[in-house]
Coordinates of C-alpha atoms in Angstrom, one line a residue:
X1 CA -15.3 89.4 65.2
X2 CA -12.5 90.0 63.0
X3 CA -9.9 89.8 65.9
X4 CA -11.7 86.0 66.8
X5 CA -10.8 85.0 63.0
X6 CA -7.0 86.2 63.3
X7 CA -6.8 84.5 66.5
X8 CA -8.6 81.6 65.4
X9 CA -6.0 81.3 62.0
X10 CA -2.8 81.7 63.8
X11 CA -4.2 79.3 66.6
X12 CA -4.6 76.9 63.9
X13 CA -0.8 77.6 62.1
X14 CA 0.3 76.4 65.2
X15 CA -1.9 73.6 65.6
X16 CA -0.3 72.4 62.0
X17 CA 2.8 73.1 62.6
X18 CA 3.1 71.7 65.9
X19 CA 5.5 68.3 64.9
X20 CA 9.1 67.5 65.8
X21 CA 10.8 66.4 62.6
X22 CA 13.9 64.1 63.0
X23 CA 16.2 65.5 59.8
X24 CA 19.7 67.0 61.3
X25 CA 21.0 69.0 64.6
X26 CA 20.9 72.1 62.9
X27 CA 17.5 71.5 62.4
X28 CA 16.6 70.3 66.4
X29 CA 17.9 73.4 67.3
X30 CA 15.8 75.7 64.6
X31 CA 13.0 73.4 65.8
X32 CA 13.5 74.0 69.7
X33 CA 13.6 77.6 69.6
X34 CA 10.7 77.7 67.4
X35 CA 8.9 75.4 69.7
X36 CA 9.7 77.7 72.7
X37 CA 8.2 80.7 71.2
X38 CA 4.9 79.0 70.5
X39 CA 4.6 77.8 73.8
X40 CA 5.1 81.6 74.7
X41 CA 2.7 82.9 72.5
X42 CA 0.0 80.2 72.9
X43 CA 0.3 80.9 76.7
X44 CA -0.3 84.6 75.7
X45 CA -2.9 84.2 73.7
X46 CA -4.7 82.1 76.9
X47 CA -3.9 84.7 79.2
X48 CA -5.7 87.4 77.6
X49 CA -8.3 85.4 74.8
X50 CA -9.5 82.3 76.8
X51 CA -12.8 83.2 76.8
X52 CA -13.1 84.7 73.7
X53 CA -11.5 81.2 72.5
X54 CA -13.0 78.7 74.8
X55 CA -15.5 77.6 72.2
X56 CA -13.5 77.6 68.8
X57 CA -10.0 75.7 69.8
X58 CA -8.3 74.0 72.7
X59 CA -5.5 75.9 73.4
X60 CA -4.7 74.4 76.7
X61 CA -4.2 71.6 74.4
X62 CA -2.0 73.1 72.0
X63 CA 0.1 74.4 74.8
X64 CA 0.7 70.7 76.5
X65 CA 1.6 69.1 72.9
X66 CA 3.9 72.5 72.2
X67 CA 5.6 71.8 75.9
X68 CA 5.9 68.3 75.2
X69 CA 7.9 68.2 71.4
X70 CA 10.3 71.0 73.1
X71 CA 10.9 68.5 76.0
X72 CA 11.8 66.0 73.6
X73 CA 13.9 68.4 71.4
X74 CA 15.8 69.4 74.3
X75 CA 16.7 65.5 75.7
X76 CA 17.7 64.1 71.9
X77 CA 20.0 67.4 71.8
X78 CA 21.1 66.4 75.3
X79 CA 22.4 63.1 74.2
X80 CA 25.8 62.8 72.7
X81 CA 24.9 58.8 71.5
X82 CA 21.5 60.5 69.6
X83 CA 23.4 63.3 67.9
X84 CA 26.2 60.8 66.5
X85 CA 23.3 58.2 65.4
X86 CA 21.6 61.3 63.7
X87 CA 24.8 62.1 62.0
X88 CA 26.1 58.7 60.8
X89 CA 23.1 56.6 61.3
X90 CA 21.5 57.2 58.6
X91 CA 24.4 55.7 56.1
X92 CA 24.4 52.5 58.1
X93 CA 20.9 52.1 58.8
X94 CA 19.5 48.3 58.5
X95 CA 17.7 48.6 54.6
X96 CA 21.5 50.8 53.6
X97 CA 23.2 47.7 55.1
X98 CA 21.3 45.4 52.9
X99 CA 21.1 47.5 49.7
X100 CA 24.8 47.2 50.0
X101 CA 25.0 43.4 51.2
X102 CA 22.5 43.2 48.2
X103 CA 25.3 44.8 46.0
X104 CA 28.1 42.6 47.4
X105 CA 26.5 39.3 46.4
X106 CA 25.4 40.3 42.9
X107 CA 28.9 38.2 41.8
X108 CA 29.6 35.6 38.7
X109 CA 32.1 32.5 40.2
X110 CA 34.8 32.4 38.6
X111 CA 34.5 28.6 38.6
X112 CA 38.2 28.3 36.2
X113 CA 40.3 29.8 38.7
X114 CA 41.1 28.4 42.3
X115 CA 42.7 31.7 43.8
X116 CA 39.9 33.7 42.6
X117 CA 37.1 31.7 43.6
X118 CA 38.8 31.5 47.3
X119 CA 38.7 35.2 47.9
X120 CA 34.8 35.3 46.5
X121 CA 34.2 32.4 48.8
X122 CA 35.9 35.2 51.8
X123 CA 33.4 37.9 50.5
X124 CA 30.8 35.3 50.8
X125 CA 31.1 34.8 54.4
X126 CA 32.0 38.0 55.3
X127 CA 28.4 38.5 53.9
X128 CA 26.6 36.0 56.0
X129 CA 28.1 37.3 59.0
X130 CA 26.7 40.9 58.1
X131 CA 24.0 39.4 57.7
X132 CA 23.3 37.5 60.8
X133 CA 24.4 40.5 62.3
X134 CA 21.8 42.8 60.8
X135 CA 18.9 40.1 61.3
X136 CA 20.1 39.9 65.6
X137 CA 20.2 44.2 65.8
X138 CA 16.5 43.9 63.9
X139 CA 15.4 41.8 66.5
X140 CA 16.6 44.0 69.0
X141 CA 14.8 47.5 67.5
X142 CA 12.1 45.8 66.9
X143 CA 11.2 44.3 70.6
X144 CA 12.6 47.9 71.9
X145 CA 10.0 49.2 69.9
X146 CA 7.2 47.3 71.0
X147 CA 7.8 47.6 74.8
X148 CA 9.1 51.1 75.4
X149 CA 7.0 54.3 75.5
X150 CA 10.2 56.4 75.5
X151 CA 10.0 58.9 72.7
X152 CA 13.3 59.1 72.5
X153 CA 14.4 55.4 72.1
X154 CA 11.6 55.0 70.0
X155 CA 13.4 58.2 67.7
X156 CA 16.7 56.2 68.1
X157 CA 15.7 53.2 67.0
X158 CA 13.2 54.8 64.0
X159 CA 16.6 56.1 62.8
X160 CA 18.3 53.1 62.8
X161 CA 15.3 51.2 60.9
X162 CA 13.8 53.9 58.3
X163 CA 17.7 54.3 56.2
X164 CA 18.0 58.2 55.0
X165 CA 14.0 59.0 54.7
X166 CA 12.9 62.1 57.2
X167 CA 10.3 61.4 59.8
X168 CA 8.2 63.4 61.9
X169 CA 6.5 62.6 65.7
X170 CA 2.7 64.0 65.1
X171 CA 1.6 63.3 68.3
X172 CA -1.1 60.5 69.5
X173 CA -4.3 59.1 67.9
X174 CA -7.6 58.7 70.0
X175 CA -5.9 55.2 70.6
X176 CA -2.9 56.1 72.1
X177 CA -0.7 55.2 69.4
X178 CA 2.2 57.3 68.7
X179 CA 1.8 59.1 65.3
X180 CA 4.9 59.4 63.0
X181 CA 4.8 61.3 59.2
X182 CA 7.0 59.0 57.4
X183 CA 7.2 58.1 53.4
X184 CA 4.4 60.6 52.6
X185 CA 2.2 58.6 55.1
X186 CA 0.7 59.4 58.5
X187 CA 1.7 55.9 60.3
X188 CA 1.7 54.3 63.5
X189 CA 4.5 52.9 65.2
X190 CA 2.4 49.3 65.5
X191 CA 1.8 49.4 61.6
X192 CA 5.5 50.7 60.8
X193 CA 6.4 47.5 62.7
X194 CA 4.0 45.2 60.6
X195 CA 5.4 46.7 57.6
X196 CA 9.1 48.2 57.0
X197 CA 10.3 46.0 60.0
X198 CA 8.8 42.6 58.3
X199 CA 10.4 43.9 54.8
X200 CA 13.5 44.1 56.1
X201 CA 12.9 40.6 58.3
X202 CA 11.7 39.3 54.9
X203 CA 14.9 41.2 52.7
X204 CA 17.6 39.8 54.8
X205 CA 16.1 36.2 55.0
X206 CA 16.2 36.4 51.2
X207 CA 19.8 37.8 51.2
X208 CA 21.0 35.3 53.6
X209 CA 19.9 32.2 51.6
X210 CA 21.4 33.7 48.5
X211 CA 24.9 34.1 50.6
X212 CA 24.0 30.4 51.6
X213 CA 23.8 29.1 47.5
X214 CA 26.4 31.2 46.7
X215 CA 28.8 30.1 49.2
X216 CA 27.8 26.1 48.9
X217 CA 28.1 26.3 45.1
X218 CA 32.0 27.9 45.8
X219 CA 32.7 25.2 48.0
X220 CA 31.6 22.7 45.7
X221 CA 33.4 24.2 42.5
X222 CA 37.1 24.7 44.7
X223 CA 36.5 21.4 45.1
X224 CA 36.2 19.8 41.7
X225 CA 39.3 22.1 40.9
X226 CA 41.1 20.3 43.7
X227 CA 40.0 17.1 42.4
X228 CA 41.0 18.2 38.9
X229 CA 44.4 19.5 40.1
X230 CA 45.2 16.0 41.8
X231 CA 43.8 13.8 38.9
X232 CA 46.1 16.2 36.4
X233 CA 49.5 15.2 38.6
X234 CA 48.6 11.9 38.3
X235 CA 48.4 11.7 35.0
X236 CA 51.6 13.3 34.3
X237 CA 53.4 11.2 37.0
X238 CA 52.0 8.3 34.8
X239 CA 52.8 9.9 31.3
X240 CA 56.6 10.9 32.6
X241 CA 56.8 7.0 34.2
X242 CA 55.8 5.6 30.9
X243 CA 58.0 8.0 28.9
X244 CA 60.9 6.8 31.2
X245 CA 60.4 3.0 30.7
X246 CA 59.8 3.4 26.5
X247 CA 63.2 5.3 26.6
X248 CA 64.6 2.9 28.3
X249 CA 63.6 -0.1 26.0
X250 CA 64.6 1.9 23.1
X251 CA 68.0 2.0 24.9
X252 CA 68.1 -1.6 25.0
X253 CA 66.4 -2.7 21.6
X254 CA 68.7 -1.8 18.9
X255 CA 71.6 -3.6 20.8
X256 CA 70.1 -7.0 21.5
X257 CA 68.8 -6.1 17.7
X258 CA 71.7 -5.5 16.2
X259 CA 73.6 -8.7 17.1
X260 CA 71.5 -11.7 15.6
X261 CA 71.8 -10.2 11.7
X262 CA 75.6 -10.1 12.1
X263 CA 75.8 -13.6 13.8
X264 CA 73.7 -14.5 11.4
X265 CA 75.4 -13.0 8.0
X266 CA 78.9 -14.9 9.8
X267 CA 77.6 -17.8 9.2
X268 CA 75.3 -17.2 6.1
X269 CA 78.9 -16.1 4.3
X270 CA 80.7 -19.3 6.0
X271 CA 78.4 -21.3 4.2
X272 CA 78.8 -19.7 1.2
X273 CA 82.1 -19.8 0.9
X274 CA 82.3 -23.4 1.8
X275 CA 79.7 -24.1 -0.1
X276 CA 81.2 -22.5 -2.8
X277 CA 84.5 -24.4 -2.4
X278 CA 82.6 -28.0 -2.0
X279 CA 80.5 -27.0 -5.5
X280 CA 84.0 -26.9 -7.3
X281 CA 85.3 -29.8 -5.7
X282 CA 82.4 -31.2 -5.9
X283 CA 82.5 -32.4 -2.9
X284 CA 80.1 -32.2 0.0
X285 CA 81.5 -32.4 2.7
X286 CA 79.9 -33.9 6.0
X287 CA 81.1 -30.5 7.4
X288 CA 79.2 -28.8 5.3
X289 CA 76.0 -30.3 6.4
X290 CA 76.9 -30.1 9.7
X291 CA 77.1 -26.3 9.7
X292 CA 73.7 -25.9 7.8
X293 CA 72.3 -27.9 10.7
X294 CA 73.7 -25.6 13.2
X295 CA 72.4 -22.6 11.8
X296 CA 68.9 -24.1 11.3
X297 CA 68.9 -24.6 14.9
X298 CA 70.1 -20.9 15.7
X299 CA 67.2 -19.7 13.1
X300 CA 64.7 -21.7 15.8
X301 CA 65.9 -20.3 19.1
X302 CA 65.7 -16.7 17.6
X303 CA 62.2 -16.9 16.2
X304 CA 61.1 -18.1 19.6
X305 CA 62.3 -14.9 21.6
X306 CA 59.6 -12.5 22.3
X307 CA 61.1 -9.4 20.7
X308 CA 61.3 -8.7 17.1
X309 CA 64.6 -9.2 15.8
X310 CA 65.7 -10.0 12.2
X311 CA 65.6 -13.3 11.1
X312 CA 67.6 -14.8 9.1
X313 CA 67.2 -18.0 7.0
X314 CA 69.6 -19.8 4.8
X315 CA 68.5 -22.6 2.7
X316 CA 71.2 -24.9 0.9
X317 CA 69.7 -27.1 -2.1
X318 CA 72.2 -29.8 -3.1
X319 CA 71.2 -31.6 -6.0
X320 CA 73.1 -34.0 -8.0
X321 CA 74.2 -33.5 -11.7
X322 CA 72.4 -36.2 -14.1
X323 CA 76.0 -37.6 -14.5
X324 CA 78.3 -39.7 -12.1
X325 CA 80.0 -36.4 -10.7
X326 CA 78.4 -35.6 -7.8
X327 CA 77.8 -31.9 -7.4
X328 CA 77.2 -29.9 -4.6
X329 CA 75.8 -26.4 -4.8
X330 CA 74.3 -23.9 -1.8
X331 CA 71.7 -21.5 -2.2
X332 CA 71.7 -19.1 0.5
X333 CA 68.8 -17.0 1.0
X334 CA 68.8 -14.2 4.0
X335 CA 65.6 -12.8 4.2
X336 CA 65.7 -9.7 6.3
X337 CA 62.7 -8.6 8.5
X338 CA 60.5 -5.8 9.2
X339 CA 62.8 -2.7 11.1
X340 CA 61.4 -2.1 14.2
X341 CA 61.4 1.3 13.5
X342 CA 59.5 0.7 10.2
X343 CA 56.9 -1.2 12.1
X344 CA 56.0 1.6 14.9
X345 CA 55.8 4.0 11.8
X346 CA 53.2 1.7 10.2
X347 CA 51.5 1.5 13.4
X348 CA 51.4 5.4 13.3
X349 CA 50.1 5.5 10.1
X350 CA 47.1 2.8 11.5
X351 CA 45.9 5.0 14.0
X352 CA 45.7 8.4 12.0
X353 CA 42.9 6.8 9.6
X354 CA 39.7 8.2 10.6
X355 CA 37.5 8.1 12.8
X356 CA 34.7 6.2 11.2
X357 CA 37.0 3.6 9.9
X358 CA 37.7 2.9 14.3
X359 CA 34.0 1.9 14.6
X360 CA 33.7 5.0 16.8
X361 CA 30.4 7.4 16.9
X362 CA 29.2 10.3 18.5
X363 CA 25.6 11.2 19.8
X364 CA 25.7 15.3 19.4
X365 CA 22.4 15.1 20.7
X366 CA 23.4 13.9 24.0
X367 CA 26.3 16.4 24.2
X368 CA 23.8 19.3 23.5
X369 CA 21.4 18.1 25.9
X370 CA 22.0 19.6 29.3
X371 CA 22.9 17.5 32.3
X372 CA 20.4 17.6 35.3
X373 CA 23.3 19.0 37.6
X374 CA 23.5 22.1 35.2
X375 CA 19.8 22.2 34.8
X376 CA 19.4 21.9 38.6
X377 CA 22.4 25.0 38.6
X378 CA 20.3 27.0 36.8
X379 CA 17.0 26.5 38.3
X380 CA 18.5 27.5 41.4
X381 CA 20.1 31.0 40.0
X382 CA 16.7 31.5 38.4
X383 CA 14.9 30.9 41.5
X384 CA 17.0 33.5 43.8
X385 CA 16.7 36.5 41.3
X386 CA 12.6 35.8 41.3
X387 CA 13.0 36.2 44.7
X388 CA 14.8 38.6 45.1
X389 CA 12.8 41.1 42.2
X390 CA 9.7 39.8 44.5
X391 CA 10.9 40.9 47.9
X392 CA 12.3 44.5 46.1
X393 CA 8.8 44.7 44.6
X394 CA 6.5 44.7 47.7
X395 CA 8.8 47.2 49.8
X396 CA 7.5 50.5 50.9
X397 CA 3.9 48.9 51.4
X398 CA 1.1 49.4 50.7
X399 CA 0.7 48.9 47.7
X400 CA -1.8 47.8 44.8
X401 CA -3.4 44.4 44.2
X402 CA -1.3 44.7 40.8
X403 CA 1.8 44.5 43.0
X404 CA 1.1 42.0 45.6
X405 CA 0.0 39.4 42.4
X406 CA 3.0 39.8 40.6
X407 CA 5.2 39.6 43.6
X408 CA 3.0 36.4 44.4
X409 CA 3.8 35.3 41.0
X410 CA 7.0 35.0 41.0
X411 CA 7.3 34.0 44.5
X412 CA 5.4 30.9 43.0
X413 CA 7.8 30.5 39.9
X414 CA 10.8 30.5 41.8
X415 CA 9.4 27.8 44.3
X416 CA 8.1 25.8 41.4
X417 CA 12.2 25.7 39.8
X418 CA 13.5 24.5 43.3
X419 CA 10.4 21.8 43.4
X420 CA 11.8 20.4 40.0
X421 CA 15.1 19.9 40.8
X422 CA 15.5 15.9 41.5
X423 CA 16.6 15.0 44.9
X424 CA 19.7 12.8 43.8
X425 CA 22.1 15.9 43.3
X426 CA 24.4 17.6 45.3
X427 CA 22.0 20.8 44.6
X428 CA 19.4 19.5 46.0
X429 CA 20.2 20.3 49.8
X430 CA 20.8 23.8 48.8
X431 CA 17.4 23.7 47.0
X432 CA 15.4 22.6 50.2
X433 CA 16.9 24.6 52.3
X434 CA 16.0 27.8 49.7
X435 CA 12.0 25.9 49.4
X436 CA 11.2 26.3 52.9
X437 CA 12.0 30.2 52.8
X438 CA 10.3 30.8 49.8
X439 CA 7.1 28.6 50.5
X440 CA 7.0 30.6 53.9
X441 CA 7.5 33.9 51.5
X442 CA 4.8 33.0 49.7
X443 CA 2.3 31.8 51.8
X444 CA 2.9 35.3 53.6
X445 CA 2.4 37.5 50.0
X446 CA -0.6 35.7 49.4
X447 CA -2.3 36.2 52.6
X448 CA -1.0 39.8 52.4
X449 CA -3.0 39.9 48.8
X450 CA -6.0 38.2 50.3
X451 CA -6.7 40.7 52.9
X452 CA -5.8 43.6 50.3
X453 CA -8.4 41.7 48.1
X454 CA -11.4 41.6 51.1
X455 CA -10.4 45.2 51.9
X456 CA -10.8 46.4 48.3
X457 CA -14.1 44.7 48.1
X458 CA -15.4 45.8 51.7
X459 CA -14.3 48.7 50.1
X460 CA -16.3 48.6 46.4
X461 CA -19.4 47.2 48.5
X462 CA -19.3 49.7 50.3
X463 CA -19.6 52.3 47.9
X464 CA -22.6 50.8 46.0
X465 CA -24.8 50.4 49.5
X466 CA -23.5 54.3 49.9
X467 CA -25.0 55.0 46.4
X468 CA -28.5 52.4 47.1
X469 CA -28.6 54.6 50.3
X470 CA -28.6 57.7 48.3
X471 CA -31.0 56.9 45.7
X472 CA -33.4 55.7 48.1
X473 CA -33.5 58.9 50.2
X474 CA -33.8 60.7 47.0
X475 CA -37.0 63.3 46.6
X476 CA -38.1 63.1 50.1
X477 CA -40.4 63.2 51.6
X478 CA -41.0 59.5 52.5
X479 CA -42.3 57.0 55.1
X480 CA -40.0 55.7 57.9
X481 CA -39.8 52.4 56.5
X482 CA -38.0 53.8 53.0
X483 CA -35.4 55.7 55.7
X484 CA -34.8 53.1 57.3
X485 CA -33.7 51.0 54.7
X486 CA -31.6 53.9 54.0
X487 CA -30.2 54.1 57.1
X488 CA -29.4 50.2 57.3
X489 CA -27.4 50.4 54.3
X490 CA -25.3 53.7 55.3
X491 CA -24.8 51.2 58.5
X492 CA -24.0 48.2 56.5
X493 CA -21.1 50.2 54.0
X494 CA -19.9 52.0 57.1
X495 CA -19.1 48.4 58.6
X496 CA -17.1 47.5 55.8
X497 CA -15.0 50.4 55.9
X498 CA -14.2 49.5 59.4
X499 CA -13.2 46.0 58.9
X500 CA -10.7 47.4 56.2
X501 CA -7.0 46.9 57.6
X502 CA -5.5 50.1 58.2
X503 CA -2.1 49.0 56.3
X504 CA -3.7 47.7 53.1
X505 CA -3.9 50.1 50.2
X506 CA -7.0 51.3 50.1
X507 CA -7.3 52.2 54.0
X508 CA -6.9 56.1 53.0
X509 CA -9.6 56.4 51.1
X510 CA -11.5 54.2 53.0
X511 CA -11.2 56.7 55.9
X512 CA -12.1 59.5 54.0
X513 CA -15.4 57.8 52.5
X514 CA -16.3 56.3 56.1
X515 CA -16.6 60.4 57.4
X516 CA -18.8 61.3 54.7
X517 CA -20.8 57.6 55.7
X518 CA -20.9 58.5 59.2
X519 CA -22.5 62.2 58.6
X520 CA -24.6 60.7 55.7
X521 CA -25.9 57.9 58.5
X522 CA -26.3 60.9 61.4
X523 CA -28.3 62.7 58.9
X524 CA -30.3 60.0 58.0
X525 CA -31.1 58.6 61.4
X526 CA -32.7 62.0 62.2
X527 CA -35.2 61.3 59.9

């Protein structure tokens, strides 16, 4: 008896232990050996214990699952492409790729400087190509996943999908399904597909239409700079062609200027002096008036020219002494005009009074106010970092109702900031482009928290018919109608734990209550 127990607890160590995990080559090899000897050992212990064992364990079984991880061991350590990908993979696995690409595009534009903004603009679609990439090699592991029963590809590609976490092949479920320890979890390869592969399908979608905003918004910023460069030339080409043409005019000014006060101060001091000479003659000459004639008419021709030159006036007043003597006297009066110089400098003065006194006013509340285009800018950046925190948020699944509503949440914040910016802007193709992804996002969170929401209440139903059941079969003895209601509900909470998705968050414990069910309905179905 005590030799059946030995056997029976080292025929269950290997039964355990009998797993290939996927970590290093070091470790294949420490694994292969170790596999061989347990096949050895197993195939001893059949030799000389089968019938001794033939009702405890099945160690032919053991043996075939034992024979067929070492046969798996020894191909990957065959195959130079597998060893390298086991080596290197692991730091260029899809999700590393993305963390990093996630990295990359975490940038501020530096919307003031041309040069600058042009190499982020490089990053930018160096990043959507990685991207693309990333999404076409996904599509690739994942339909190599789904149609291949090669362990070995599937180990290949597992590596290439799952970044730096260890896995493990368990063997098969009842179902056929490949069995793989992964994340703390017992998974198969059909819900690893529903889950990590969709995460990353859904990460680099999100990543990709960030690259997208980011690299429209650099586009659009280079080219207002451009725009501003070329406006900025033209002004100073107008500024240094205006600067030209008032130099010149202050070339030409003074001179034309500068001859009508001296003509006119010739002829003022002619007049003068003859003047002078007729008063004591007194005399007044014909001459005389001829000349103040003339210079009346010189006075007209120069107040007539467009330009402001000095003017120059003379007025003679002959008057006639009370007495028979007639005398003649001439008042000359030059009165000198404004300096052109003077004048600019009173039009100086003008335009430094203040503001108020121009009749001009500002509306700070306007200025404060943002414009829609920067409102529109910032309901966009908003809208990509709730996305993003919501994708991050639901990876690694499954997870708690807690989770999948806040990652709803904000999936629905960020879609209601794209819906508000107006259609009119330049933003707004960005935006729709972004809306479709994130309504599609959405839709699929919240059908992912709808089933978690039927499965946790499949699963609370469940236990409160499990607890009914067990109150009524309390005390017994009792008639056969009181078990059967017992055995109905036992039936109806074991149904419910069925119908409960095996990749929602409560499908552990569900399995572990529908056992107990199960025995707790054999039990009572005896009755």
């Amino acid at each position: 008896m005590e030799l059946l127990e030995n056997l029976v607890k080292e025929l269950q160590n290997y039964q355990d232990n009998l797993s290939l995990t996927i970590d290093t080559c070091p470790g294949l090899v420490r694994q292969k050996f170790w596999l061989v000897n347990a096949q050895e050992q197993l195939q001893i212990i059949k030799n000389n214990y089968d019938d001794l064992l033939k009702d405890e364990i099945d160690i032919d079984s053991l043996i075939v699952e034992a024979n067929w991880l070492k046969e798996i061991t020894s191909e990957l350590l065959t195959d130079d492409d597998f060893l390298i990908e086991l080596e290197w993979g692991r730091e260029s696995s899809l999700k590393e790729q993305l963390k990093q690409l996630d990295e990359s595009l975490k940038i501020t534009l530096k919307i003031d400087n041309e040069q600058a903004l042009k190499q982020q603009l490089q990053q930018i679609k160096l990043s959507q190509d990685q991207i693309r990439e990333i999404q076409l090699n996904l599509e690739k592991s994942t339909q190599t996943l789904a149609e291949t029963d090669n362990e070995v590809e599937i180990i290949k590609k597992l590596i290439y999908l799952l970044e730096e976490s260890v896995f493990s092949i368990v063997g098969y479920n009842n179902d056929g399904e490949l069995l793989i320890a992964y994340a703390g979890q017992i998974k198969t390869l059909k819900s690893i597909l529903e889950q990590d592969c969709d995460f990353i399908k859904l990460l680099s979608n999100t990543l990709l239409e960030q690259a997208n905003s980011l690299r429209k918004q650099a586009e659009e910023y280079i080219k207002q700079l451009e725009e501003e460069k070329r406006r900025q030339a033209e002004e100073q080409k107008q500024k240094k062609t205006a600067k030209t043409r008032n130099q010149n005019e202050q070339i030409k000014s003074p001179v034309k200027s500068s001859r009508l006060p001296i003509k006119a101060l010739l002829v003022a001091s002619t007049v003068a002096a003859l003047g002078y000479a007729g008063w004591t003659s007194g005399i007044a000459t014909p001459q005389i008036q001829q000349l103040l004639n003339n210079l009346h008419l010189s006075q007209n021709k120069d107040e007539q020219k467009p330009n402001s030159q000095p003017q120059t006036s003379a007025n003679l007043e002959t008057a006639q002494k009370p007495n028979t003597e007639q005398q003649t006297s001439v008042n000359l009066a030059v009165v000198q005009t404004q300096n052109p110089e003077v004048q600019t400098s009173t039009n100086l003065e003008t335009s430094q009074k203040p503001i108020s006194e121009q009749e001009t006013s500002v509306n700070l509340e306007a200025i404060q106010k943002p414009n829609p285009e920067q409102q529109a800018a910032a309901n966009l950046e908003t809208a990509q970092k709730l996305a993003m925190e919501a994708a991050v948020m639901t990876q690694n699944s499954p997870h708690p109702l807690e989770i999948w509503q806040k990652s709803q949440a904000k999936w629905q914040e960020a879609v209601n900031l794209l819906e508000a910016i107006p259609e009119n802007l330049p933003i707004s193709v960005q935006a729709k482009e972004k809306l479709n992804v994130y309504r599609t996002n959405y839709t699929a969170i919240s059908n992912r928290l709808i089933a978690e929401e039927k499965a946790s209440a499949n699963l609370e139903n469940a236990k409160k018919l499990a607890m009914e059941a067990a109150v009524i079969a309390q005390n017994p003895p009792h008639p056969a109608e009181v078990w059967q209601q017992a055995k109905a509900k036992w039936q109806e909470a074991i149904s419910l734990l069925e119908a409960i998705p095996n990749n929602t968050f409560v499908s552990v414990q569900a399995k572990e209550k529908l056992t107990v069910y199960r025995t707790n309905y054999a039990a009572v179905s005896q009755r």
